[in-house]
């Protein structure tokens, strides 16, 4: 018997030369693409259509193949198909509902692909007709809402979310997708929250629900009142917020796990053996070889939750077992039991054992730790555009966290100690830190470590000025909280001071190249003012008096860098060039640093001469410093502990528009035909009652 092949909706015998036979559903589609009403000759046409397995490829391709004029000729039939799809969503037979949902996906995508250059109103007219659009979309959204909230099939819920994602992302710029006006009016916000608050639904559909919510929040967010923004900002149900946090944690954990696996594979592979033989000459290229697709969609969801909802801040610190990192049990180092300020750990029905395998090495984790690890990976390589956007969004999220009073309270809480293993970029001049030697510390230490790591590893020709500014701002905001609340943090501040001074040296040594692209004085002023913050208020937040002495030692030891900076800004502030004003601000900001250098250096030189010592030890210099504080005169500088609060609309609107466009394109691309496959659905609904 000749083998039967199926391709593009055609059935044909491979050995026969006869004309190929078409599937019945394809023949029915062809009738819809005629100008006559298909139900005239066949009254049961629409009833039968939704019993046929959908051929997505054929239907979508057929719509795309027609030109505008041909499409308008069959507009009535397309409208009729759209309306019958919506009617079928209310059917009891799940097969009809499945076929209706998939047909709607094909219709929406096919018509949009054909009408990319036309306005959204033309699309609405083509799909539904202007006169029926409001009622059609009301019925559609109500049906989807009912299906999402019902206790029925998980596969149906999955398909509903896929349809909604298809509807939202069908245009690159979601704010130009006029159909979304109806999604704003007929809200499915509560349905999304129900999915997130219900553990079984969340495990199945949480990711799609969170991405859908993040996209809906960004529809015309600067031009009009978006109900999804308003509703998200006032959610206070703990189970819902925890559910959202768990979905985000799991997605970021999965990225971290994939990266770790690739890193281990990379280190144990041939390349590793080769570099061991030749030396470390290729090590700078290593990070570029380890590439895992970044997840801007889930990062956007985290940003919107942190930025819009104050209650979500508690979720960042909600303790749970470490996700996705199952290791061979070893003797764990005891960590402080954690119950974040006024909250209780999630109950077992919120976090199931399937969802959260326990890592014996790290007893507890939370969303913030997972996010910091993710950030430490994506911020390593900012040459790639996606990673640059991800790195910027990570720093924006950290900015929002650093400004929040409650977030700062748990970041600096001595009773909440964690071991946070950040990823560090391989560099020739330093050894890789051993994971087991990591101490348990308040979470703010990990944030500061991440900022120091970024500062140290991105001094390069393609200088990421914007990211550096944000990084220094995060440090400044944390210091403002420490000064205000007199938090004495036990941190290796010397690493931060050293990183900042090296950054100043880099700016000076690359002055000509950098000034052609950036105003480096903005960053230089911020760095100098961080030192001024330590000098003026350090006695209120540095952990010990000796830490304050070490600050002075570091300034005196690196005095040449500050002298060179002063010479550079003085030169530019006395010229009538474009940098005069910016440079003069740095000149004024250096007054106390220069006072310290000019006060202590002669005394150190005198001490060395009297004691006949050619080179003083650190302890000897500190002895001179301690003995001469009384005669030091410093100027009180205003506004060091003040900062401008983060504002999305005024400064970041262009970035978020571009980011959402990129996410929309990516989500649409991943809603490929295979993701809408019927195989699993047909197994679930194998009988029609």
CSV table of C-alpha atoms in Angstrom, one decimal, residues 375-666:
chain,number,residue,atom,x,y,z
A,375,UNK,CA,22.7,40.1,38.1
A,376,UNK,CA,26.3,39.0,38.8
A,377,UNK,CA,26.1,36.9,35.6
A,378,UNK,CA,24.4,39.2,33.2
A,379,UNK,CA,26.4,42.2,34.3
A,380,UNK,CA,29.7,40.5,33.5
A,381,UNK,CA,29.4,41.0,29.8
A,382,UNK,CA,27.7,44.3,28.7
A,383,UNK,CA,29.0,44.2,25.1
A,384,UNK,CA,26.0,42.2,24.0
A,385,UNK,CA,22.9,44.5,23.6
A,386,UNK,CA,20.5,42.1,25.5
A,387,UNK,CA,22.9,41.8,28.4
A,388,UNK,CA,23.5,45.5,28.4
A,389,UNK,CA,19.7,46.0,28.7
A,390,UNK,CA,19.5,43.3,31.4
A,391,UNK,CA,22.4,44.8,33.3
A,392,UNK,CA,20.7,48.2,33.2
A,393,UNK,CA,17.4,46.8,34.4
A,394,UNK,CA,19.2,45.0,37.2
A,395,UNK,CA,20.7,48.2,38.4
A,396,UNK,CA,17.4,50.1,38.1
A,397,UNK,CA,15.7,47.3,40.3
A,398,UNK,CA,18.6,47.7,42.8
A,399,UNK,CA,18.1,51.5,42.7
A,400,UNK,CA,14.4,51.0,43.7
A,401,UNK,CA,15.4,48.6,46.4
A,402,UNK,CA,18.1,50.9,47.8
A,403,UNK,CA,15.6,53.7,48.1
A,404,UNK,CA,13.0,51.7,50.0
A,405,UNK,CA,13.0,52.1,53.8
A,406,UNK,CA,11.7,48.6,54.5
A,407,UNK,CA,14.0,46.9,52.0
A,408,UNK,CA,17.0,48.7,53.6
A,409,UNK,CA,15.8,47.4,57.0
A,410,UNK,CA,16.1,43.8,56.0
A,411,UNK,CA,19.2,44.4,53.9
A,412,UNK,CA,21.0,45.7,56.9
A,413,UNK,CA,19.4,43.3,59.5
A,414,UNK,CA,22.2,41.6,61.5
A,415,UNK,CA,19.8,38.7,62.3
A,416,UNK,CA,19.4,37.9,58.6
A,417,UNK,CA,22.7,36.5,57.4
A,418,UNK,CA,23.2,34.7,54.1
A,419,UNK,CA,26.0,33.2,52.2
A,420,UNK,CA,25.7,34.7,48.7
A,421,UNK,CA,27.9,33.2,46.0
A,422,UNK,CA,28.1,35.9,43.3
A,423,UNK,CA,29.7,35.1,40.0
A,424,UNK,CA,33.0,36.8,39.4
A,425,UNK,CA,34.5,37.5,36.0
A,426,UNK,CA,37.8,35.6,35.4
A,427,UNK,CA,40.7,38.0,35.5
A,428,UNK,CA,44.4,37.4,35.2
A,429,UNK,CA,45.4,39.3,38.4
A,430,UNK,CA,43.2,37.5,40.8
A,431,UNK,CA,42.4,34.0,41.9
A,432,UNK,CA,38.9,32.6,41.9
A,433,UNK,CA,37.3,32.9,45.3
A,434,UNK,CA,36.5,29.5,46.9
A,435,UNK,CA,32.7,29.2,47.4
A,436,UNK,CA,33.1,27.4,50.8
A,437,UNK,CA,35.0,30.4,52.3
A,438,UNK,CA,32.1,32.8,51.8
A,439,UNK,CA,31.0,34.2,55.2
A,440,UNK,CA,27.3,34.6,56.2
A,441,UNK,CA,26.6,38.4,56.3
A,442,UNK,CA,23.7,40.8,56.0
A,443,UNK,CA,22.4,41.0,52.4
A,444,UNK,CA,23.6,44.6,51.9
A,445,UNK,CA,27.1,43.2,51.8
A,446,UNK,CA,26.3,41.1,48.8
A,447,UNK,CA,24.8,44.2,47.1
A,448,UNK,CA,28.0,46.2,47.8
A,449,UNK,CA,30.1,43.2,46.6
A,450,UNK,CA,28.1,43.2,43.3
A,451,UNK,CA,28.7,47.0,42.9
A,452,UNK,CA,32.4,46.6,43.6
A,453,UNK,CA,32.7,43.7,41.2
A,454,UNK,CA,31.1,45.8,38.5
A,455,UNK,CA,33.3,48.8,39.1
A,456,UNK,CA,36.5,46.6,39.0
A,457,UNK,CA,35.6,44.6,35.8
A,458,UNK,CA,34.2,47.2,33.3
A,459,UNK,CA,37.0,49.7,32.9
A,460,UNK,CA,37.3,49.3,29.1
A,461,UNK,CA,37.3,51.1,25.8
A,462,UNK,CA,33.6,50.8,25.3
A,463,UNK,CA,33.0,52.4,28.7
A,464,UNK,CA,29.4,51.7,30.1
A,465,UNK,CA,29.1,55.2,31.6
A,466,UNK,CA,25.4,54.9,32.3
A,467,UNK,CA,25.8,51.6,34.2
A,468,UNK,CA,28.7,53.1,36.3
A,469,UNK,CA,26.6,56.1,37.3
A,470,UNK,CA,23.8,53.8,38.4
A,471,UNK,CA,26.2,51.6,40.2
A,472,UNK,CA,27.7,54.5,42.2
A,473,UNK,CA,24.2,55.8,42.9
A,474,UNK,CA,23.2,52.5,44.5
A,475,UNK,CA,26.2,52.6,46.8
A,476,UNK,CA,25.4,56.2,47.7
A,477,UNK,CA,21.8,55.4,48.6
A,478,UNK,CA,22.8,52.6,50.8
A,479,UNK,CA,25.3,54.9,52.6
A,480,UNK,CA,22.5,57.5,53.1
A,481,UNK,CA,20.4,54.9,54.9
A,482,UNK,CA,23.4,53.8,57.0
A,483,UNK,CA,24.1,57.4,58.0
A,484,UNK,CA,20.5,58.2,58.7
A,485,UNK,CA,19.9,55.0,60.8
A,486,UNK,CA,23.4,54.9,62.2
A,487,UNK,CA,23.9,51.3,61.0
A,488,UNK,CA,27.5,50.2,61.6
A,489,UNK,CA,28.0,47.6,58.9
A,490,UNK,CA,30.9,45.2,59.2
A,491,UNK,CA,32.1,45.3,55.6
A,492,UNK,CA,35.5,45.4,53.9
A,493,UNK,CA,35.1,49.0,53.0
A,494,UNK,CA,38.7,49.1,51.8
A,495,UNK,CA,37.7,47.1,48.7
A,496,UNK,CA,35.1,49.7,47.8
A,497,UNK,CA,37.6,52.6,48.4
A,498,UNK,CA,40.3,50.9,46.3
A,499,UNK,CA,37.8,50.2,43.4
A,500,UNK,CA,36.6,53.8,43.4
A,501,UNK,CA,40.2,55.2,43.3
A,502,UNK,CA,41.1,52.8,40.5
A,503,UNK,CA,38.0,54.0,38.6
A,504,UNK,CA,39.2,57.6,39.0
A,505,UNK,CA,42.6,56.6,37.7
A,506,UNK,CA,41.0,55.0,34.7
A,507,UNK,CA,38.9,58.2,34.0
A,508,UNK,CA,42.1,60.3,34.1
A,509,UNK,CA,44.3,58.0,32.0
A,510,UNK,CA,41.6,57.8,29.3
A,511,UNK,CA,40.5,61.5,29.5
A,512,UNK,CA,40.7,62.3,25.8
A,513,UNK,CA,38.9,59.2,24.6
A,514,UNK,CA,36.2,59.3,27.2
A,515,UNK,CA,35.5,63.0,27.0
A,516,UNK,CA,34.7,62.5,23.3
A,517,UNK,CA,31.7,60.4,24.3
A,518,UNK,CA,30.8,61.2,28.0
A,519,UNK,CA,30.8,63.8,30.6
A,520,UNK,CA,33.2,62.0,32.9
A,521,UNK,CA,33.0,64.8,35.5
A,522,UNK,CA,29.5,63.7,36.6
A,523,UNK,CA,30.9,60.3,37.5
A,524,UNK,CA,34.1,61.8,39.0
A,525,UNK,CA,32.0,64.1,41.2
A,526,UNK,CA,29.8,61.2,42.4
A,527,UNK,CA,33.0,59.2,43.4
A,528,UNK,CA,34.6,62.2,45.2
A,529,UNK,CA,31.3,62.8,47.1
A,530,UNK,CA,31.2,59.2,48.2
A,531,UNK,CA,34.6,59.8,49.8
A,532,UNK,CA,33.2,63.1,51.2
A,533,UNK,CA,30.3,61.1,52.7
A,534,UNK,CA,32.8,58.7,54.5
A,535,UNK,CA,35.0,61.7,55.6
A,536,UNK,CA,32.1,63.8,57.0
A,537,UNK,CA,29.7,61.1,58.4
A,538,UNK,CA,31.9,58.0,58.5
A,539,UNK,CA,32.2,58.2,62.3
A,540,UNK,CA,28.4,57.5,62.4
A,541,UNK,CA,28.3,54.4,60.3
A,542,UNK,CA,31.8,52.9,59.9
A,543,UNK,CA,32.0,49.8,62.2
A,544,UNK,CA,35.0,50.9,64.3
A,545,UNK,CA,37.3,53.9,64.9
A,546,UNK,CA,40.1,52.0,63.1
A,547,UNK,CA,37.9,51.8,60.0
A,548,UNK,CA,37.8,55.6,59.9
A,549,UNK,CA,41.6,55.6,60.4
A,550,UNK,CA,41.9,53.2,57.4
A,551,UNK,CA,39.9,55.6,55.2
A,552,UNK,CA,42.4,58.3,55.9
A,553,UNK,CA,45.3,55.9,55.3
A,554,UNK,CA,43.8,54.9,51.9
A,555,UNK,CA,43.4,58.6,50.9
A,556,UNK,CA,46.9,59.4,51.9
A,557,UNK,CA,48.4,56.3,50.3
A,558,UNK,CA,46.7,57.1,47.0
A,559,UNK,CA,47.2,60.9,47.3
A,560,UNK,CA,48.9,61.0,43.8
A,561,UNK,CA,45.6,60.0,42.2
A,562,UNK,CA,43.7,62.7,43.9
A,563,UNK,CA,46.4,65.2,43.1
A,564,UNK,CA,46.3,64.3,39.5
A,565,UNK,CA,42.5,64.6,39.5
A,566,UNK,CA,42.7,68.0,41.0
A,567,UNK,CA,45.3,69.1,38.4
A,568,UNK,CA,43.0,67.8,35.6
A,569,UNK,CA,39.8,69.5,36.8
A,570,UNK,CA,41.6,72.7,37.7
A,571,UNK,CA,43.0,72.9,34.1
A,572,UNK,CA,39.6,72.4,32.5
A,573,UNK,CA,37.8,74.6,35.0
A,574,UNK,CA,40.1,77.6,34.2
A,575,UNK,CA,39.6,77.2,30.5
A,576,UNK,CA,36.5,78.5,28.7
A,577,UNK,CA,35.6,75.1,27.2
A,578,UNK,CA,32.4,73.0,27.4
A,579,UNK,CA,33.6,71.2,30.6
A,580,UNK,CA,34.3,74.4,32.7
A,581,UNK,CA,31.3,74.2,34.9
A,582,UNK,CA,31.3,70.4,35.4
A,583,UNK,CA,35.1,70.4,36.2
A,584,UNK,CA,34.8,73.2,38.6
A,585,UNK,CA,32.2,71.3,40.7
A,586,UNK,CA,34.8,68.5,41.1
A,587,UNK,CA,37.4,71.1,42.1
A,588,UNK,CA,35.2,72.3,44.9
A,589,UNK,CA,34.3,68.8,46.0
A,590,UNK,CA,37.9,67.9,46.5
A,591,UNK,CA,38.5,70.5,49.2
A,592,UNK,CA,38.4,68.1,52.2
A,593,UNK,CA,40.3,65.3,50.5
A,594,UNK,CA,43.1,67.8,49.6
A,595,UNK,CA,43.0,69.2,53.2
A,596,UNK,CA,43.6,65.7,54.5
A,597,UNK,CA,46.5,65.1,52.1
A,598,UNK,CA,48.1,68.5,52.7
A,599,UNK,CA,47.6,68.2,56.5
A,600,UNK,CA,49.0,64.6,57.0
A,601,UNK,CA,51.7,64.3,54.3
A,602,UNK,CA,54.1,66.8,55.8
A,603,UNK,CA,53.6,65.2,59.3
A,604,UNK,CA,54.3,61.7,57.8
A,605,UNK,CA,57.4,62.9,56.1
A,606,UNK,CA,58.6,64.6,59.3
A,607,UNK,CA,58.0,61.4,61.3
A,608,UNK,CA,60.0,59.4,58.8
A,609,UNK,CA,62.9,61.9,58.9
A,610,UNK,CA,63.0,62.1,62.7
A,611,UNK,CA,62.9,58.3,63.0
A,612,UNK,CA,65.3,57.8,60.0
A,613,UNK,CA,62.8,55.5,58.3
A,614,UNK,CA,62.8,55.5,54.5
A,615,UNK,CA,59.4,53.7,54.1
A,616,UNK,CA,56.8,53.7,56.8
A,617,UNK,CA,54.6,50.7,57.5
A,618,UNK,CA,50.8,51.0,57.5
A,619,UNK,CA,50.8,50.9,61.3
A,620,UNK,CA,53.3,53.8,61.5
A,621,UNK,CA,51.3,55.9,59.1
A,622,UNK,CA,48.1,55.2,61.1
A,623,UNK,CA,49.9,56.2,64.3
A,624,UNK,CA,50.7,59.6,62.7
A,625,UNK,CA,47.1,60.0,61.5
A,626,UNK,CA,45.7,59.2,65.0
A,627,UNK,CA,48.0,61.7,66.6
A,628,UNK,CA,47.1,64.6,64.3
A,629,UNK,CA,43.3,64.5,63.9
A,630,UNK,CA,42.9,67.4,66.4
A,631,UNK,CA,44.7,69.9,64.2
A,632,UNK,CA,42.9,68.9,61.0
A,633,UNK,CA,40.3,71.5,59.7
A,634,UNK,CA,37.6,70.3,57.4
A,635,UNK,CA,34.7,72.2,55.7
A,636,UNK,CA,31.2,71.1,56.2
A,637,UNK,CA,29.7,70.2,52.8
A,638,UNK,CA,25.9,70.3,52.3
A,639,UNK,CA,23.7,67.8,50.6
A,640,UNK,CA,26.1,64.8,50.8
A,641,UNK,CA,23.3,62.6,52.2
A,642,UNK,CA,20.7,63.8,49.8
A,643,UNK,CA,19.8,62.2,46.5
A,644,UNK,CA,17.2,62.5,43.7
A,645,UNK,CA,14.7,59.7,43.8
A,646,UNK,CA,14.2,57.4,40.9
A,647,UNK,CA,11.6,58.5,38.4
A,648,UNK,CA,10.7,56.2,35.5
A,649,UNK,CA,8.5,58.4,33.4
A,650,UNK,CA,10.8,61.4,33.2
A,651,UNK,CA,14.1,59.6,32.6
A,652,UNK,CA,13.6,56.0,31.6
A,653,UNK,CA,10.6,56.1,29.3
A,654,UNK,CA,12.6,55.6,26.1
A,655,UNK,CA,14.5,52.7,27.6
A,656,UNK,CA,11.4,50.8,28.8
A,657,UNK,CA,9.6,51.4,25.4
A,658,UNK,CA,12.5,49.8,23.6
A,659,UNK,CA,12.8,47.0,26.2
A,660,UNK,CA,9.1,46.1,26.0
A,661,UNK,CA,9.3,46.2,22.2
A,662,UNK,CA,12.2,43.7,22.3
A,663,UNK,CA,10.3,41.5,24.9
A,664,UNK,CA,7.1,41.6,22.8
A,665,UNK,CA,9.0,40.4,19.7
A,666,UNK,CA,10.7,37.6,21.6
